[in-house]
Amino acid sequence: MDRLVNTVRPYAWGSTTAIPALLGTAPTGEPQAEMWMGAHPGAPSRTERGPLDELIDADPVRELGERTVERFGPHLPFLFKVLAAGAPLSLQVHPDLDQARSGFAAEEAAGIPIDAPHRTYRDANHKPELICALTPFEGFCGFRAPADAADLIAALGVDALKPYVDLLHAHPEEAALREVLTALLTADPEETAHTVAEATAAADRLGGAHAPYARLAHHYPDDPGVVAAMLLHHVRLKPGEALYLGAGVPHAYLDGLGVEIMANSDNVLRCGLTPKHVDVTELLKVVRFEPADPAVLRPEASPSGEEVYETPTDEFRLSRFVRAEDAAPTDLTAPTPQILLAVAGRPTAGDLALAPGESVFVPAGERIQLTGAGTVFRATVAA
């Protein structure tokens, strides 16, 4: 078992205070957006034995177990994070596995450098993900019913948006959503800026259901993603609730602290709320234009006290333990690799006491017990 030293990524949208508060450290004044736990080559966790990715590369069966290597290859199949949003993240979607493989192969064949700003596929993997709130957490996820989106947009009273309102009342619904998103992302930038300014003023005036979109606009005043976000559900998570995001589901996080787990990928196709490259043609191949309620999850308790967030994804499994001081030891020995993260109290994993924000990597098959009071998240591979 290895105590992890993790990298905190300073993305501009990150909170300046949330991750320091979790870790019990002083804020630096700079944004601290994501703390990565895992073996992603972009920021592998470090241990006393060396970087975690190098340990796994040296002996994948010992670290990951035979079954994990057989199913996913000699790499840790998930990436675990603490995410702290102090400003809106980009509106985005992730590809499915076939799309990622074909897109990555095409860009490799075209000779596009892996770090090029206009590169879309950084690897050949899909990126299903799950975000679990540690504090009240806000975001946007999944398409509303087009008629509901039309009502929200129509209430702004902006003439330039009336054609979109009319389109959203058309059938079939999937085609209406596709046509509106395409029109928004390909509109003249100057006209878009003027329309967003009018929409922002109206949203500020109306408040209520329009208030979250006004907040977006103050961060991205000229961005078509402000109106595109009105096609999506506004979601508020309470601490302990989670949101599952499958392939092709548009989403954006707005504010809050959470733990996030995903397949080990960095493939993101952006729809807006960003100065970065937006590949409209490829994006429209990946987005699933299906109205659906957000997949908000609440943990399901087991007799062992483990509370599991069930998802259809094989690469990861997220659960948590909320332990009282007099709780019996819990055996966490498993044939799969694990990362344990403490977020409250001072529990002990094996012989390592964990303060909030501290984490350990447990190789497959290593015997381990969890003791003491506190809250611990467990990231591992689905059975």
CSV table of N, CA and C in Angstrom, one decimal, residues 44-99:
chain,number,residue,atom,x,y,z
A,44,PRO,N,0.8,11.8,-13.1
A,44,PRO,CA,0.7,10.6,-12.2
A,44,PRO,C,1.0,10.9,-10.8
A,45,SER,N,0.3,10.2,-9.9
A,45,SER,CA,0.5,10.3,-8.4
A,45,SER,C,1.9,9.7,-8.2
A,46,ARG,N,2.5,10.2,-7.1
A,46,ARG,CA,3.9,9.8,-6.7
A,46,ARG,C,3.8,9.0,-5.4
A,47,THR,N,4.7,8.1,-5.2
A,47,THR,CA,4.8,7.3,-4.0
A,47,THR,C,6.2,7.2,-3.6
A,48,GLU,N,6.4,6.6,-2.4
A,48,GLU,CA,7.8,6.4,-2.0
A,48,GLU,C,8.6,5.4,-2.9
A,49,ARG,N,7.8,4.6,-3.6
A,49,ARG,CA,8.5,3.6,-4.6
A,49,ARG,C,8.7,4.2,-5.9
A,50,GLY,N,8.1,5.4,-6.2
A,50,GLY,CA,8.3,6.1,-7.5
A,50,GLY,C,6.9,6.5,-8.0
A,51,PRO,N,6.9,7.1,-9.2
A,51,PRO,CA,5.6,7.5,-9.8
A,51,PRO,C,4.7,6.3,-10.1
A,52,LEU,N,3.4,6.4,-9.8
A,52,LEU,CA,2.5,5.3,-9.9
A,52,LEU,C,2.5,4.7,-11.3
A,53,ASP,N,2.5,5.5,-12.3
A,53,ASP,CA,2.5,4.9,-13.7
A,53,ASP,C,3.7,4.0,-13.9
A,54,GLU,N,4.9,4.4,-13.4
A,54,GLU,CA,6.1,3.6,-13.6
A,54,GLU,C,6.0,2.3,-12.8
A,55,LEU,N,5.4,2.3,-11.6
A,55,LEU,CA,5.2,1.1,-10.8
A,55,LEU,C,4.4,0.1,-11.5
A,56,ILE,N,3.3,0.6,-12.1
A,56,ILE,CA,2.4,-0.3,-12.8
A,56,ILE,C,3.0,-0.8,-14.1
A,57,ASP,N,3.7,0.0,-14.8
A,57,ASP,CA,4.4,-0.4,-16.0
A,57,ASP,C,5.4,-1.5,-15.7
A,58,ALA,N,6.1,-1.4,-14.6
A,58,ALA,CA,7.1,-2.4,-14.2
A,58,ALA,C,6.6,-3.8,-13.9
A,59,ASP,N,5.4,-3.8,-13.3
A,59,ASP,CA,4.7,-5.1,-13.0
A,59,ASP,C,3.2,-5.0,-12.9
A,60,PRO,N,2.6,-4.9,-14.1
A,60,PRO,CA,1.1,-4.6,-14.1
A,60,PRO,C,0.3,-5.6,-13.4
A,61,VAL,N,0.7,-6.9,-13.5
A,61,VAL,CA,-0.2,-8.0,-12.8
A,61,VAL,C,-0.1,-7.8,-11.3
A,62,ARG,N,1.1,-7.6,-10.8
A,62,ARG,CA,1.2,-7.4,-9.3
A,62,ARG,C,0.4,-6.2,-8.8
A,63,GLU,N,0.4,-5.1,-9.5
A,63,GLU,CA,-0.2,-3.9,-9.1
A,63,GLU,C,-1.7,-3.9,-9.4
A,64,LEU,N,-2.1,-4.4,-10.5
A,64,LEU,CA,-3.5,-4.3,-11.0
A,64,LEU,C,-4.3,-5.6,-10.8
A,65,GLY,N,-3.6,-6.7,-10.8
A,65,GLY,CA,-4.3,-8.0,-10.8
A,65,GLY,C,-4.5,-8.6,-12.1
A,66,GLU,N,-4.5,-9.9,-12.2
A,66,GLU,CA,-4.6,-10.5,-13.6
A,66,GLU,C,-5.9,-10.2,-14.3
A,67,ARG,N,-7.0,-10.1,-13.5
A,67,ARG,CA,-8.3,-9.9,-14.2
A,67,ARG,C,-8.4,-8.5,-14.8
A,68,THR,N,-7.9,-7.5,-14.1
A,68,THR,CA,-7.9,-6.1,-14.6
A,68,THR,C,-7.0,-6.0,-15.8
A,69,VAL,N,-5.8,-6.6,-15.8
A,69,VAL,CA,-4.9,-6.6,-17.0
A,69,VAL,C,-5.6,-7.3,-18.2
A,70,GLU,N,-6.2,-8.4,-17.9
A,70,GLU,CA,-6.9,-9.1,-19.0
A,70,GLU,C,-8.0,-8.3,-19.6
A,71,ARG,N,-8.8,-7.5,-18.8
A,71,ARG,CA,-9.9,-6.8,-19.3
A,71,ARG,C,-9.5,-5.4,-19.9
A,72,PHE,N,-8.5,-4.8,-19.3
A,72,PHE,CA,-8.3,-3.4,-19.8
A,72,PHE,C,-6.8,-3.1,-20.2
A,73,GLY,N,-6.0,-4.1,-20.2
A,73,GLY,CA,-4.6,-3.9,-20.5
A,73,GLY,C,-3.8,-3.6,-19.3
A,74,PRO,N,-2.5,-3.3,-19.5
A,74,PRO,CA,-1.6,-3.1,-18.4
A,74,PRO,C,-1.6,-1.7,-17.8
A,75,HIS,N,-2.7,-1.1,-17.7
A,75,HIS,CA,-2.9,0.3,-17.3
A,75,HIS,C,-4.0,0.4,-16.3
A,76,LEU,N,-3.9,1.3,-15.3
A,76,LEU,CA,-5.0,1.6,-14.4
A,76,LEU,C,-6.1,2.1,-15.2
A,77,PRO,N,-7.3,1.5,-15.2
A,77,PRO,CA,-8.3,1.9,-16.1
A,77,PRO,C,-9.2,3.1,-15.7
A,78,PHE,N,-8.9,3.7,-14.5
A,78,PHE,CA,-9.7,4.9,-14.1
A,78,PHE,C,-8.7,6.0,-13.6
A,79,LEU,N,-9.3,7.2,-13.6
A,79,LEU,CA,-8.6,8.4,-13.1
A,79,LEU,C,-9.6,8.9,-12.0
A,80,PHE,N,-9.0,9.2,-10.8
A,80,PHE,CA,-9.8,9.7,-9.7
A,80,PHE,C,-9.4,11.1,-9.4
A,81,LYS,N,-10.3,12.0,-9.1
A,81,LYS,CA,-10.0,13.4,-8.9
A,81,LYS,C,-10.8,14.0,-7.8
A,82,VAL,N,-10.3,15.1,-7.2
A,82,VAL,CA,-11.1,16.1,-6.5
A,82,VAL,C,-11.2,17.3,-7.4
A,83,LEU,N,-12.4,17.7,-7.7
A,83,LEU,CA,-12.7,18.8,-8.6
A,83,LEU,C,-13.3,20.0,-7.8
A,84,ALA,N,-12.8,21.2,-8.0
A,84,ALA,CA,-13.2,22.4,-7.3
A,84,ALA,C,-13.5,23.5,-8.3
A,85,ALA,N,-14.8,23.6,-8.7
A,85,ALA,CA,-15.2,24.6,-9.6
A,85,ALA,C,-15.5,26.0,-9.0
A,86,GLY,N,-14.8,27.0,-9.3
A,86,GLY,CA,-15.1,28.3,-8.8
A,86,GLY,C,-15.7,29.2,-9.9
A,87,ALA,N,-15.6,28.7,-11.2
A,87,ALA,CA,-16.2,29.4,-12.3
A,87,ALA,C,-16.7,28.3,-13.3
A,88,PRO,N,-17.5,28.6,-14.3
A,88,PRO,CA,-18.0,27.5,-15.1
A,88,PRO,C,-17.0,26.8,-16.0
A,89,LEU,N,-17.1,25.5,-16.0
A,89,LEU,CA,-16.2,24.8,-17.0
A,89,LEU,C,-16.8,24.8,-18.4
A,90,SER,N,-16.1,24.4,-19.4
A,90,SER,CA,-16.6,24.5,-20.7
A,90,SER,C,-17.8,23.5,-20.9
A,91,LEU,N,-18.7,23.8,-21.8
A,91,LEU,CA,-19.8,23.0,-22.2
A,91,LEU,C,-19.2,21.9,-23.1
A,92,GLN,N,-19.4,20.6,-22.7
A,92,GLN,CA,-18.6,19.6,-23.4
A,92,GLN,C,-19.3,18.3,-23.5
A,93,VAL,N,-18.8,17.4,-24.3
A,93,VAL,CA,-19.2,16.0,-24.4
A,93,VAL,C,-18.0,15.1,-24.6
A,94,HIS,N,-18.2,13.8,-24.3
A,94,HIS,CA,-17.2,12.8,-24.5
A,94,HIS,C,-17.6,11.7,-25.5
A,95,PRO,N,-16.7,11.2,-26.3
A,95,PRO,CA,-17.0,10.2,-27.3
A,95,PRO,C,-17.2,8.8,-26.6
A,96,ASP,N,-17.9,7.9,-27.4
A,96,ASP,CA,-17.9,6.5,-27.0
A,96,ASP,C,-16.6,5.8,-27.5
A,97,LEU,N,-16.5,4.6,-27.1
A,97,LEU,CA,-15.2,3.9,-27.4
A,97,LEU,C,-14.9,3.8,-28.9
A,98,ASP,N,-15.9,3.5,-29.7
A,98,ASP,CA,-15.7,3.4,-31.2
A,98,ASP,C,-15.3,4.7,-31.7
A,99,GLN,N,-16.0,5.8,-31.3
A,99,GLN,CA,-15.7,7.1,-31.8
A,99,GLN,C,-14.3,7.5,-31.4
